[in-house]
PDB file of C-alpha atoms in Angstrom:
ATOM      1  CA  MET A   1     193.249 118.764 113.041  1.00 46.00           C
ATOM      2  CA  PHE A   2     189.898 120.282 113.973  1.00 57.00           C
ATOM      3  CA  LEU A   3     187.537 118.402 116.395  1.00 66.00           C
ATOM      4  CA  GLY A   4     189.948 115.505 116.732  1.00 70.00           C
ATOM      5  CA  SER A   5     189.591 114.396 113.105  1.00 73.00           C
ATOM      6  CA  PRO A   6     192.798 113.142 111.481  1.00 78.00           C
ATOM      7  CA  ASP A   7     192.111 115.049 108.246  1.00 80.00           C
ATOM      8  CA  TYR A   8     189.609 117.300 106.484  1.00 78.00           C
ATOM      9  CA  ASP A   9     187.945 114.480 104.511  1.00 82.00           C
ATOM     10  CA  THR A  10     187.173 112.557 107.721  1.00 81.00           C
ATOM     11  CA  LEU A  11     185.892 115.734 109.380  1.00 79.00           C
ATOM     12  CA  GLU A  12     183.604 116.483 106.417  1.00 82.00           C
ATOM     13  CA  ALA A  13     182.195 112.930 106.429  1.00 84.00           C
ATOM     14  CA  ASP A  14     181.603 113.079 110.193  1.00 81.00           C
ATOM     15  CA  VAL A  15     179.838 116.467 109.960  1.00 81.00           C
ATOM     16  CA  ARG A  16     177.605 115.249 107.109  1.00 85.00           C
ATOM     17  CA  ALA A  17     176.682 112.136 109.163  1.00 82.00           C
ATOM     18  CA  LEU A  18     175.895 114.357 112.164  1.00 78.00           C
ATOM     19  CA  ILE A  19     173.650 116.620 110.077  1.00 79.00           C
ATOM     20  CA  ALA A  20     171.806 113.639 108.576  1.00 77.00           C
ATOM     21  CA  SER A  21     171.147 112.131 112.014  1.00 75.00           C
ATOM     22  CA  ALA A  22     169.952 115.504 113.356  1.00 71.00           C
ATOM     23  CA  GLU A  23     167.532 115.931 110.453  1.00 68.00           C
ATOM     24  CA  GLY A  24     166.185 112.408 111.073  1.00 67.00           C
ATOM     25  CA  GLY A  25     165.499 113.142 114.751  1.00 68.00           C
ATOM     26  CA  ALA A  26     163.756 116.472 114.258  1.00 71.00           C
ATOM     27  CA  GLY A  27     160.413 117.061 112.652  1.00 73.00           C
ATOM     28  CA  THR A  28     156.809 117.993 113.186  1.00 77.00           C
ATOM     29  CA  VAL A  29     155.524 116.160 116.242  1.00 76.00           C
ATOM     30  CA  PRO A  30     151.731 115.848 116.685  1.00 83.00           C
ATOM     31  CA  LEU A  31     150.737 116.829 120.232  1.00 86.00           C
ATOM     32  CA  ILE A  32     146.925 116.872 120.036  1.00 92.00           C
ATOM     33  CA  GLU A  33     144.949 115.216 117.246  1.00 93.00           C
ATOM     34  CA  LYS A  34     141.780 116.957 116.022  1.00 96.00           C
ATOM     35  CA  GLY A  35     138.764 114.687 116.584  1.00 96.00           C
ATOM     36  CA  ALA A  36     140.649 112.338 118.927  1.00 96.00           C
ATOM     37  CA  SER A  37     138.889 111.355 122.156  1.00 97.00           C
ATOM     38  CA  TYR A  38     140.484 112.603 125.378  1.00 96.00           C
ATOM     39  CA  GLY A  39     137.659 111.610 127.751  1.00 95.00           C
ATOM     40  CA  GLU A  40     134.373 109.747 128.061  1.00 96.00           C
ATOM     41  CA  PHE A  41     131.050 110.579 129.675  1.00 94.00           C
ATOM     42  CA  THR A  42     128.624 107.851 130.762  1.00 93.00           C
ATOM     43  CA  THR A  43     125.297 108.578 132.451  1.00 92.00           C
ATOM     44  CA  PRO A  44     123.421 106.320 134.867  1.00 90.00           C
ATOM     45  CA  TRP A  45     120.816 105.727 132.111  1.00 92.00           C
ATOM     46  CA  GLY A  46     123.474 104.437 129.705  1.00 92.00           C
ATOM     47  CA  ALA A  47     124.005 107.446 127.426  1.00 94.00           C
ATOM     48  CA  THR A  48     127.634 107.901 126.388  1.00 95.00           C
ATOM     49  CA  ALA A  49     129.644 110.580 124.610  1.00 96.00           C
ATOM     50  CA  SER A  50     133.300 111.337 124.007  1.00 97.00           C
ATOM     51  CA  ALA A  51     135.174 114.578 124.641  1.00 97.00           C
ATOM     52  CA  VAL A  52     137.001 115.184 121.359  1.00 97.00           C
ATOM     53  CA  ALA A  53     139.639 117.790 120.497  1.00 97.00           C
ATOM     54  CA  MET A  54     138.396 120.692 118.408  1.00 96.00           C
ATOM     55  CA  THR A  55     141.795 121.640 116.985  1.00 95.00           C
ATOM     56  CA  ALA A  56     145.060 119.875 116.243  1.00 94.00           C
ATOM     57  CA  GLN A  57     148.266 121.042 117.880  1.00 90.00           C
ATOM     58  CA  GLN A  58     151.744 120.181 116.676  1.00 86.00           C
ATOM     59  CA  ARG A  59     155.219 121.632 116.851  1.00 80.00           C
ATOM     60  CA  ARG A  60     158.700 121.190 115.437  1.00 73.00           C
ATOM     61  CA  ALA A  61     160.746 119.273 117.956  1.00 69.00           C
ATOM     62  CA  TRP A  62     162.980 116.316 118.537  1.00 65.00           C
ATOM     63  CA  ALA A  63     160.969 113.123 118.163  1.00 58.00           C
ATOM     64  CA  ALA A  64     162.155 111.796 121.519  1.00 54.00           C
ATOM     65  CA  GLN A  65     161.290 114.986 123.412  1.00 57.00           C
ATOM     66  CA  ASP A  66     159.052 114.472 126.460  1.00 64.00           C
ATOM     67  CA  ALA A  67     155.625 116.091 126.682  1.00 69.00           C
ATOM     68  CA  SER A  68     153.119 116.110 129.536  1.00 81.00           C
ATOM     69  CA  LEU A  69     149.400 115.687 128.697  1.00 87.00           C
ATOM     70  CA  GLN A  70     146.680 117.082 130.992  1.00 93.00           C
ATOM     71  CA  VAL A  71     142.911 116.728 130.467  1.00 94.00           C
ATOM     72  CA  GLU A  72     140.310 118.823 132.307  1.00 95.00           C
ATOM     73  CA  LEU A  73     136.648 117.782 131.975  1.00 95.00           C
ATOM     74  CA  ASP A  74     133.548 119.616 133.206  1.00 93.00           C
ATOM     75  CA  ASP A  75     130.772 117.904 135.138  1.00 88.00           C
ATOM     76  CA  LEU A  76     127.561 117.505 133.153  1.00 85.00           C
ATOM     77  CA  SER A  77     124.430 115.407 133.049  1.00 84.00           C
ATOM     78  CA  THR A  78     122.813 116.361 129.721  1.00 91.00           C
ATOM     79  CA  ALA A  79     124.174 118.477 126.879  1.00 95.00           C
ATOM     80  CA  PRO A  80     123.726 118.940 123.123  1.00 96.00           C
ATOM     81  CA  LEU A  81     126.183 117.810 120.475  1.00 96.00           C
ATOM     82  CA  GLY A  82     129.209 120.120 120.271  1.00 95.00           C
ATOM     83  CA  THR A  83     129.012 121.418 123.841  1.00 96.00           C
ATOM     84  CA  ILE A  84     132.407 122.531 125.145  1.00 97.00           C
ATOM     85  CA  VAL A  85     133.184 120.126 127.999  1.00 96.00           C
ATOM     86  CA  GLY A  86     136.784 120.885 128.917  1.00 96.00           C
ATOM     87  CA  SER A  87     140.266 121.127 127.488  1.00 97.00           C
ATOM     88  CA  VAL A  88     143.391 119.130 126.780  1.00 96.00           C
ATOM     89  CA  SER A  89     146.832 120.671 127.101  1.00 94.00           C
ATOM     90  CA  VAL A  90     150.324 119.455 126.385  1.00 90.00           C
ATOM     91  CA  SER A  91     153.276 120.982 128.209  1.00 86.00           C
ATOM     92  CA  THR A  92     156.560 120.819 126.388  1.00 79.00           C
ATOM     93  CA  PRO A  93     159.894 122.451 127.149  1.00 75.00           C
ATOM     94  CA  ALA A  94     158.990 125.063 124.509  1.00 74.00           C
ATOM     95  CA  GLY A  95     155.603 125.931 126.065  1.00 81.00           C
ATOM     96  CA  GLU A  96     152.005 124.767 126.395  1.00 88.00           C
ATOM     97  CA  GLN A  97     149.677 123.821 123.522  1.00 89.00           C
ATOM     98  CA  ARG A  98     145.929 123.619 124.221  1.00 94.00           C
ATOM     99  CA  SER A  99     142.710 122.528 122.526  1.00 96.00           C
ATOM    100  CA  ARG A 100     139.139 122.763 123.761  1.00 97.00           C
ATOM    101  CA  LEU A 101     137.134 119.538 123.974  1.00 97.00           C
ATOM    102  CA  GLN A 102     133.567 119.149 122.713  1.00 97.00           C
ATOM    103  CA  LEU A 103     130.962 116.386 122.873  1.00 97.00           C
ATOM    104  CA  ASP A 104     130.879 114.134 119.832  1.00 97.00           C
ATOM    105  CA  ARG A 105     127.181 113.350 120.408  1.00 96.00           C
ATOM    106  CA  ALA A 106     124.321 114.699 122.497  1.00 96.00           C
ATOM    107  CA  ILE A 107     123.567 113.378 125.958  1.00 95.00           C
ATOM    108  CA  VAL A 108     119.788 113.634 126.232  1.00 95.00           C
ATOM    109  CA  ASP A 109     117.525 113.488 129.250  1.00 93.00           C
ATOM    110  CA  PRO A 110     116.285 109.944 129.989  1.00 93.00           C
ATOM    111  CA  GLY A 111     112.712 111.105 130.491  1.00 92.00           C
ATOM    112  CA  PRO A 112     110.266 110.763 133.370  1.00 92.00           C
ATOM    113  CA  GLY A 113     109.766 107.000 132.893  1.00 92.00           C
ATOM    114  CA  TRP A 114     113.419 106.230 133.571  1.00 92.00           C
ATOM    115  CA  ARG A 115     113.492 108.673 136.485  1.00 89.00           C
ATOM    116  CA  LEU A 116     110.469 107.004 138.126  1.00 91.00           C
ATOM    117  CA  MET A 117     111.821 103.483 137.596  1.00 93.00           C
ATOM    118  CA  ASN A 118     115.325 104.361 138.897  1.00 91.00           C
ATOM    119  CA  PRO A 119     114.968 106.416 142.100  1.00 90.00           C
ATOM    120  CA  VAL A 120     118.363 105.509 143.616  1.00 90.00           C
ATOM    121  CA  PRO A 121     120.509 107.394 141.041  1.00 86.00           C
ATOM    122  CA  MET A 122     118.078 110.303 141.220  1.00 83.00           C
ATOM    123  CA  ILE A 123     118.316 110.562 145.013  1.00 87.00           C
ATOM    124  CA  GLY A 124     122.110 110.201 144.838  1.00 85.00           C
ATOM    125  CA  ALA A 125     122.339 113.035 142.278  1.00 81.00           C
ATOM    126  CA  LEU A 126     120.075 115.215 144.440  1.00 82.00           C
ATOM    127  CA  LEU A 127     122.234 114.617 147.531  1.00 86.00           C
ATOM    128  CA  ALA A 128     125.448 115.263 145.573  1.00 83.00           C
ATOM    129  CA  SER A 129     124.082 118.588 144.295  1.00 80.00           C
ATOM    130  CA  MET A 130     123.385 119.724 147.868  1.00 86.00           C
ATOM    131  CA  LYS A 131     127.055 119.512 148.920  1.00 77.00           C
TER     132      LYS A 131
END
């Protein structure tokens, strides 16, 4: 018989079971979730913001398929809401999927009072910018 099956009825049952298991293992796999945080920014004055994905990325694949996630974030000190601050990419055997990241809230300047009362972070930032 064909494929080592003793008869056609057994072969048909085995093929139907194979197809059902294949359909169960394949589907749309989310790679990047829109609005999900892929990084955090925290300033010396305590302001925080998240780098969130602007677009969702998904693909048809086997559920157990491996994917490699890479996040790239820009350096910043202050920025308005929605500023593009980097990207997130997922490498799969079928290719790379990418989404830009944006701030979920503004990071505002702490003002002159904080700067005068906290000279150490200010001097450190000045020295770091000179490198």
